[in-house]
Short mmCIF file of C-alpha atoms in Angstrom, two decimals:
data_model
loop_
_atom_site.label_atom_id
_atom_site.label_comp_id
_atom_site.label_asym_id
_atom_site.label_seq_id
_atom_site.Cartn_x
_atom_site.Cartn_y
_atom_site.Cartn_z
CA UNK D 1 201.75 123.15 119.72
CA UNK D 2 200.85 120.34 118.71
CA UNK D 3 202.89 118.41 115.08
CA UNK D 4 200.46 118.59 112.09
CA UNK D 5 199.90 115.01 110.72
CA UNK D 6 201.98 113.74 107.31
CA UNK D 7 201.83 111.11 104.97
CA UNK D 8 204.69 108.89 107.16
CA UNK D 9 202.45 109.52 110.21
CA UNK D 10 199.57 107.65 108.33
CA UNK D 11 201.84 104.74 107.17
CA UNK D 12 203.13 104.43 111.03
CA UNK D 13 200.38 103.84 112.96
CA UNK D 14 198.29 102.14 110.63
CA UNK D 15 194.74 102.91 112.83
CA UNK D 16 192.52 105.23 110.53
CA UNK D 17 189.99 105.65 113.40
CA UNK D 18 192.92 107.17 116.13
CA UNK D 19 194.50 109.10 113.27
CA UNK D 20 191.06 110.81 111.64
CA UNK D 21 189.45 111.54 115.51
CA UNK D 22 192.86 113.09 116.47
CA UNK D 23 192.20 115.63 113.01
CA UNK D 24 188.56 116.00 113.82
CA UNK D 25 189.61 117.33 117.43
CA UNK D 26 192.61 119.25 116.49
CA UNK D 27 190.26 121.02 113.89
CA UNK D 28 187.53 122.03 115.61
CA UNK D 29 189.65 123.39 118.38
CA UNK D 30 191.34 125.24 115.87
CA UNK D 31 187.88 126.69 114.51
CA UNK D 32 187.58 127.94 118.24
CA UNK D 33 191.16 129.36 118.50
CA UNK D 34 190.58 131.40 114.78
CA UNK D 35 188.52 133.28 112.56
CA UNK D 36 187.00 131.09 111.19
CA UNK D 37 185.32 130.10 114.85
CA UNK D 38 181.64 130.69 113.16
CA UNK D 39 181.94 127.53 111.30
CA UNK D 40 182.03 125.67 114.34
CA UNK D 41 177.92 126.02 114.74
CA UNK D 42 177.91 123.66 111.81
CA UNK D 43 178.42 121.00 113.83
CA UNK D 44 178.32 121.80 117.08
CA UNK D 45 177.82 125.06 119.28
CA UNK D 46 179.86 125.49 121.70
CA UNK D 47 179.17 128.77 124.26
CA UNK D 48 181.27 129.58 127.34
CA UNK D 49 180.03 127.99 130.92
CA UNK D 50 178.02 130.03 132.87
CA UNK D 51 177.66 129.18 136.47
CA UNK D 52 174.17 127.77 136.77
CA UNK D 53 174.68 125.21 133.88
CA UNK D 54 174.86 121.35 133.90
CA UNK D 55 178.76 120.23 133.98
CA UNK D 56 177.23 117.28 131.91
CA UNK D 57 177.49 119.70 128.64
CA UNK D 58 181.33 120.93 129.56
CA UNK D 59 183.56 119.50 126.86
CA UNK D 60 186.35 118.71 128.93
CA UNK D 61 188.71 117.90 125.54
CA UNK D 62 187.95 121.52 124.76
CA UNK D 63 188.88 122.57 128.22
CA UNK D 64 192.20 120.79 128.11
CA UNK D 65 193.58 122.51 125.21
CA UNK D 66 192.06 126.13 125.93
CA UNK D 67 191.99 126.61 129.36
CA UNK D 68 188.26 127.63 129.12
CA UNK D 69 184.82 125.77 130.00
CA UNK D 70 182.76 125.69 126.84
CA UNK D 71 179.12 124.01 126.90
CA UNK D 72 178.48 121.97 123.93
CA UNK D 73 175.11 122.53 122.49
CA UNK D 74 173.83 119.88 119.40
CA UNK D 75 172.00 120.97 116.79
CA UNK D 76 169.03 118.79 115.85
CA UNK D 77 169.60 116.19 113.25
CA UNK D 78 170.17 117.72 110.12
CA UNK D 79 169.25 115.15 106.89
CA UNK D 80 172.05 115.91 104.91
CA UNK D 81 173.59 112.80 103.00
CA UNK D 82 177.23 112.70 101.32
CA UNK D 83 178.48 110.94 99.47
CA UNK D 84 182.28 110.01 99.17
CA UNK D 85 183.91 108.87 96.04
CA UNK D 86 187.39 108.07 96.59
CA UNK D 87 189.94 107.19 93.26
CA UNK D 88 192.11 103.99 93.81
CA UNK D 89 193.33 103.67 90.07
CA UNK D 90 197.15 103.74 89.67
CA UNK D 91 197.76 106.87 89.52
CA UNK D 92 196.73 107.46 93.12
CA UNK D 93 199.00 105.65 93.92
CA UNK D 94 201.66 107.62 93.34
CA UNK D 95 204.19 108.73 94.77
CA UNK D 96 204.89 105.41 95.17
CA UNK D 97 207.15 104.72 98.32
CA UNK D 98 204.40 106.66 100.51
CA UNK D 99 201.61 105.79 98.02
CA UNK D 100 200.78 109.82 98.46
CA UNK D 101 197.88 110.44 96.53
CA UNK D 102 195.73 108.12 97.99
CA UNK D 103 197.32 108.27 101.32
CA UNK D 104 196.18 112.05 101.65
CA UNK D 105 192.99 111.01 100.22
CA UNK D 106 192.11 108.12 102.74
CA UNK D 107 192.96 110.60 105.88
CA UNK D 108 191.01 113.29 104.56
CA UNK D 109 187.54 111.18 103.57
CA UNK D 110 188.22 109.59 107.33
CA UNK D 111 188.48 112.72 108.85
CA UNK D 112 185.33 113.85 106.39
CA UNK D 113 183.30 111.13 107.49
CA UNK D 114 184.18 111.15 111.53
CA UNK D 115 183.11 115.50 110.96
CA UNK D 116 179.79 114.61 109.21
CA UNK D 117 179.31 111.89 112.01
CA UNK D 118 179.56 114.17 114.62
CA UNK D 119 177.44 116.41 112.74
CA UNK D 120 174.41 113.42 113.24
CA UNK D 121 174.60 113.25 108.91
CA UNK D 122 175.21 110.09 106.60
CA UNK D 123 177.41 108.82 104.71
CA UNK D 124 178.53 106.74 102.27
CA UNK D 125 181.86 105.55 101.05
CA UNK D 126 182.69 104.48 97.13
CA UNK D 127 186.25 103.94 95.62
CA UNK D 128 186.88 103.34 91.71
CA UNK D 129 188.92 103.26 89.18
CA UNK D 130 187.51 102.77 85.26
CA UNK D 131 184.56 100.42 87.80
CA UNK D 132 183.34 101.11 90.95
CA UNK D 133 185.25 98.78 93.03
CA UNK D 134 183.18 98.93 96.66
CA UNK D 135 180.19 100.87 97.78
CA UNK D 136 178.87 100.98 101.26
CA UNK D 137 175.55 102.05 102.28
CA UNK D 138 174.45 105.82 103.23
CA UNK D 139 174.01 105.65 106.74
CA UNK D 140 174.88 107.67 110.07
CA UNK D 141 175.46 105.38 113.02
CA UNK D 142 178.85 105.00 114.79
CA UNK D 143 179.36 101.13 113.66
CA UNK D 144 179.09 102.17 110.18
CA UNK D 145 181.38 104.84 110.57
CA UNK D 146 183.78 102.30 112.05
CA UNK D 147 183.52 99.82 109.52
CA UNK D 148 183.84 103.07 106.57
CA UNK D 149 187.11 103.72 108.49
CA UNK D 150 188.40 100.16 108.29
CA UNK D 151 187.76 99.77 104.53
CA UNK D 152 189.42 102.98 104.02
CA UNK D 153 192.82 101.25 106.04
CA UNK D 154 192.53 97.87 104.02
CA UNK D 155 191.89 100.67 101.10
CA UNK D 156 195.73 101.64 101.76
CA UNK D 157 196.85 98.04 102.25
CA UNK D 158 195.95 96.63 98.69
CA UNK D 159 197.78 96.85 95.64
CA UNK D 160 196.55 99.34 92.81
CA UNK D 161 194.33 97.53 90.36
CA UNK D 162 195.56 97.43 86.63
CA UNK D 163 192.88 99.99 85.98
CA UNK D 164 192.82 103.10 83.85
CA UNK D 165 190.42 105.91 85.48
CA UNK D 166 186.63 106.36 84.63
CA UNK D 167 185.19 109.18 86.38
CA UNK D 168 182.60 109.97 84.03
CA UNK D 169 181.13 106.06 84.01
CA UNK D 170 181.12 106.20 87.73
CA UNK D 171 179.55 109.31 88.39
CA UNK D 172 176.74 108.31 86.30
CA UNK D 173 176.09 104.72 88.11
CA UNK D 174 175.90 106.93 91.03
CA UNK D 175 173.82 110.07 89.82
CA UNK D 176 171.27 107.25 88.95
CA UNK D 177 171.32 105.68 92.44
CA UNK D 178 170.96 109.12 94.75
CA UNK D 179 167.22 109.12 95.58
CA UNK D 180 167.30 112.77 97.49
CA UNK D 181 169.42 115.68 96.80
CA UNK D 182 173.05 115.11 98.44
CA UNK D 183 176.31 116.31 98.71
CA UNK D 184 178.90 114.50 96.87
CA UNK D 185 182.55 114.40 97.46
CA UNK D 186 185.18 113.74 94.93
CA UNK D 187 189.02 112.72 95.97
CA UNK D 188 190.63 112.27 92.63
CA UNK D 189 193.65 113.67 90.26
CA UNK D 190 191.47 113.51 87.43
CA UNK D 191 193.76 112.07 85.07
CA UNK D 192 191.67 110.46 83.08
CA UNK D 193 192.90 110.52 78.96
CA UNK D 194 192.33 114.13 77.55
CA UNK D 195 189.04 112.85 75.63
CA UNK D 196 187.52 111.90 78.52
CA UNK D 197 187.30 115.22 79.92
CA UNK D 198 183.68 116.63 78.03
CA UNK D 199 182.08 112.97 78.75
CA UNK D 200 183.72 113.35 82.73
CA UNK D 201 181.50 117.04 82.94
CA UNK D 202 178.54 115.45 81.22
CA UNK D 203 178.74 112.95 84.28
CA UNK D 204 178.82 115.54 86.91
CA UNK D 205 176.29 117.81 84.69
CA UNK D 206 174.00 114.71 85.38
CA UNK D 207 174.56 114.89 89.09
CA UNK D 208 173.80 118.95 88.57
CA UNK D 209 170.43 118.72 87.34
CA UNK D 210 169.37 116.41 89.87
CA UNK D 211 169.77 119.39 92.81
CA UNK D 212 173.14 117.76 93.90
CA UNK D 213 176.10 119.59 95.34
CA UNK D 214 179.42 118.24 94.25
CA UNK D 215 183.01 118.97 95.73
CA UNK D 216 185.96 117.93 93.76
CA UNK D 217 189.21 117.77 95.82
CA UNK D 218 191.60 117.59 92.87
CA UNK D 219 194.43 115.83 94.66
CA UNK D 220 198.03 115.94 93.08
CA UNK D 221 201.83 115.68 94.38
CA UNK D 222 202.28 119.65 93.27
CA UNK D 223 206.38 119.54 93.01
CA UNK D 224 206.49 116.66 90.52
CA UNK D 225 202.86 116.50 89.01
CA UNK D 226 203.00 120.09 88.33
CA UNK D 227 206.06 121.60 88.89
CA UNK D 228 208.47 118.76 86.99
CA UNK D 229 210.81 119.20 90.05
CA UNK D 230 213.33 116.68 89.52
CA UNK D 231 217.02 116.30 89.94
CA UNK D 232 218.78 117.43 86.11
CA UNK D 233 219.82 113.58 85.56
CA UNK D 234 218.55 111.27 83.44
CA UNK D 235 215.40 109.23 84.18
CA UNK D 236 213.01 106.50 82.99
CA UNK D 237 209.97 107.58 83.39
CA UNK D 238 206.91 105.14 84.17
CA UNK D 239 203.16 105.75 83.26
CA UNK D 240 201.76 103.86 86.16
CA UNK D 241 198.66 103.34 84.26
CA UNK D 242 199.81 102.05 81.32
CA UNK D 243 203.29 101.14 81.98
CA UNK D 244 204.50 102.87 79.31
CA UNK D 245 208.52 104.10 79.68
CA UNK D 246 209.93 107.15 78.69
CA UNK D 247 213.57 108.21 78.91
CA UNK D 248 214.56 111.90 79.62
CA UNK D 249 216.16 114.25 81.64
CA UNK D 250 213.71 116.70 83.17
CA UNK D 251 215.19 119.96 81.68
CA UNK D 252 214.11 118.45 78.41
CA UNK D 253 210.51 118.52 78.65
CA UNK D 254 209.67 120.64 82.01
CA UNK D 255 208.37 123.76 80.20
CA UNK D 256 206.54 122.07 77.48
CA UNK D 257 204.79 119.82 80.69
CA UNK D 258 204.28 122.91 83.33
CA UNK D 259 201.73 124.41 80.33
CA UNK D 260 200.35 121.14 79.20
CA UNK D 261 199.49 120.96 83.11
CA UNK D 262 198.22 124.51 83.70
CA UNK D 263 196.51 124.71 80.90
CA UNK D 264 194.33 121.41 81.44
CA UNK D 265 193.72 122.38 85.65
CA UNK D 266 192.13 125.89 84.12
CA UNK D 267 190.32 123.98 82.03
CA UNK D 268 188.92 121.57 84.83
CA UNK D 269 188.65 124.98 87.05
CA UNK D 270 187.11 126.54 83.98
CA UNK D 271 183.99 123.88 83.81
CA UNK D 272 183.58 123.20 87.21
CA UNK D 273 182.81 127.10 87.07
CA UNK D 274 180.46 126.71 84.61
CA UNK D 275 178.30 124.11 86.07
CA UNK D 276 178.45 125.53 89.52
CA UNK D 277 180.80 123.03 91.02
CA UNK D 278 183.31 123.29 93.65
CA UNK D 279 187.19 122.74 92.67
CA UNK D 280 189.40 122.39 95.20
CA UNK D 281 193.06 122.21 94.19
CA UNK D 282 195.07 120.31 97.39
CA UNK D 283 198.60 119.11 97.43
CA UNK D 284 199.57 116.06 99.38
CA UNK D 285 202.48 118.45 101.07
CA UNK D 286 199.72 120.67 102.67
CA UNK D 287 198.02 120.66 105.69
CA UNK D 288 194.90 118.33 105.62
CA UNK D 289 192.43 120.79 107.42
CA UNK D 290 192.62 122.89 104.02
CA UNK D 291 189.90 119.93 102.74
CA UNK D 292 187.73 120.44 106.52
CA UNK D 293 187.53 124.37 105.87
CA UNK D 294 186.71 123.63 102.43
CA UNK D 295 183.70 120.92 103.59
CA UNK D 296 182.29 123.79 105.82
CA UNK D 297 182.12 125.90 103.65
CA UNK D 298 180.34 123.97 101.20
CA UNK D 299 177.98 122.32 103.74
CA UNK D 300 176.77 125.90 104.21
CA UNK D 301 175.56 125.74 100.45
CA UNK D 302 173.69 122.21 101.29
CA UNK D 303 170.40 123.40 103.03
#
């Protein structure tokens, strides 16, 4: 069986494109392999070989791994467009010796982008922080999927901006550029200050009543973002946002933080609910096909 990808895979090999077509593949033969094999017609069919049948439709990468002769059989284009927002403020930065948040982040809207490629739909990449910092076009050819997938791998080389995080200002620059309804994808922790939260929904509320579909992947390190998990010693801890310090030991303020932090995630799961939005809670320590399943099934919801 083959090793799942981490964080220190990413960081080694440095090639976005290898490391988000070796997900894709693994992925999809895991749809076929599970039961969640029905999801696999979203992209493309695959039915066994029967003798008779062209050997130019075998997958042969399919073949390989199961022992079996599938046919692949394309759907026709589909005319779905997505659209990828990707936060690079600070705070995505962290944990800061693997640069986690964002890490994760940049895998998964690679391996997002090389799925909707193969399902013949466009794309578009944006990253921000309190700006948008780059926007590509909306487009589904295999050169701009390879140049998406190159600005995501300079996205990982760069230094974090000395940006707070405006989701709300963003989100509204782009509900006013979507010309057609789309599907648009969110990779962010959402820590934007506590009064930003009603003006953040308003945002996505905007991108609501325009016939969008939105996915928020709300991406956090779970064992020190929410947990507190740290060593009983004493610390200085850093707001990489603000660079505000605060000394402590952990034991001091964990409870206190674990319900300031619960409380404000049901509150994001709480209006996402309301305005028919999809929340998707992911921790960098988890497997990365838990955002794929969660694209399929929203996809599903885009026709």
């Amino acid at each position: 069986m083959k090793k799942p990808l981490t964080l220190a895979d990413i960081q080694k090999f440095e090639n976005m494109e290898f490391l988000a077509k070796q997900l894709v593949e693994g992925f999809i033969t895991g749809l076929h392999q599970s039961p969640y094999h029905g999801f696999s017609v979203e992209f493309s069919e695959h039915r066994l070989y029967n003798n008779g049948d062209s050997t130019r439709h075998i997958d042969w990468k399919v073949f390989a791994r199961t022992d079996k002769l599938f046919v692949k059989r394309y759907e026709e284009e589909t005319n779905l467009r997505c659209h990828m927002l990707l936060d690079v403020s600070p705070s995505m930065y962290y944990p800061t010796e693997n640069n986690g948040k964002l890490t994760f982040s940049a895998l998964c809207a690679a391996a997002l982008a090389t799925l909707l490629r193969k399902q013949r739909d466009a794309v578009g990449l944006v990253t921000f922080s309190d700006k948008i910092e780059m926007q590509t076009p909306v487009r589904s050819t295999g050169s701009h999927l390879h140049t998406l997938l190159l600005l995501l791998q300079k996205q990982l080389e760069q230094k974090p901006a000395a940006n707070d995080t405006n989701v709300a200002e963003v989100v509204h620059q782009i509900a006013q550029q979507i010309p057609k309804r789309s599907l648009v994808v969110i990779f962010s922790d959402m820590l934007s200050r506590q009064d930003d939260l009603e003006s953040t929904f308003a945002a996505l509320q905007h991108l609501k009543h325009q016939n969008h579909e939105v996915l928020i992947f709300h991406v956090m390190d779970r064992k020190t973002e929410e947990e507190f998990d740290f060593a009983e010693r004493p610390y200085v801890f850093v707001d990489v946002e603000t660079g505000q310090e605060l000394k402590l030991q952990p034991s001091q303020v964990r409870e206190h933080y674990r319900i300031a932090v619960e409380s404000y995630k049901r509150e994001l799961e709480l209006k996402c609910g309301q305005y028919r939005i999809d929340f998707v809670p992911v921790d960098i320590s988890e497997p990365f096909d838990k955002v794929l399943y969660a694209y399929l099934v929203k996809r599903g919801k885009v026709r």
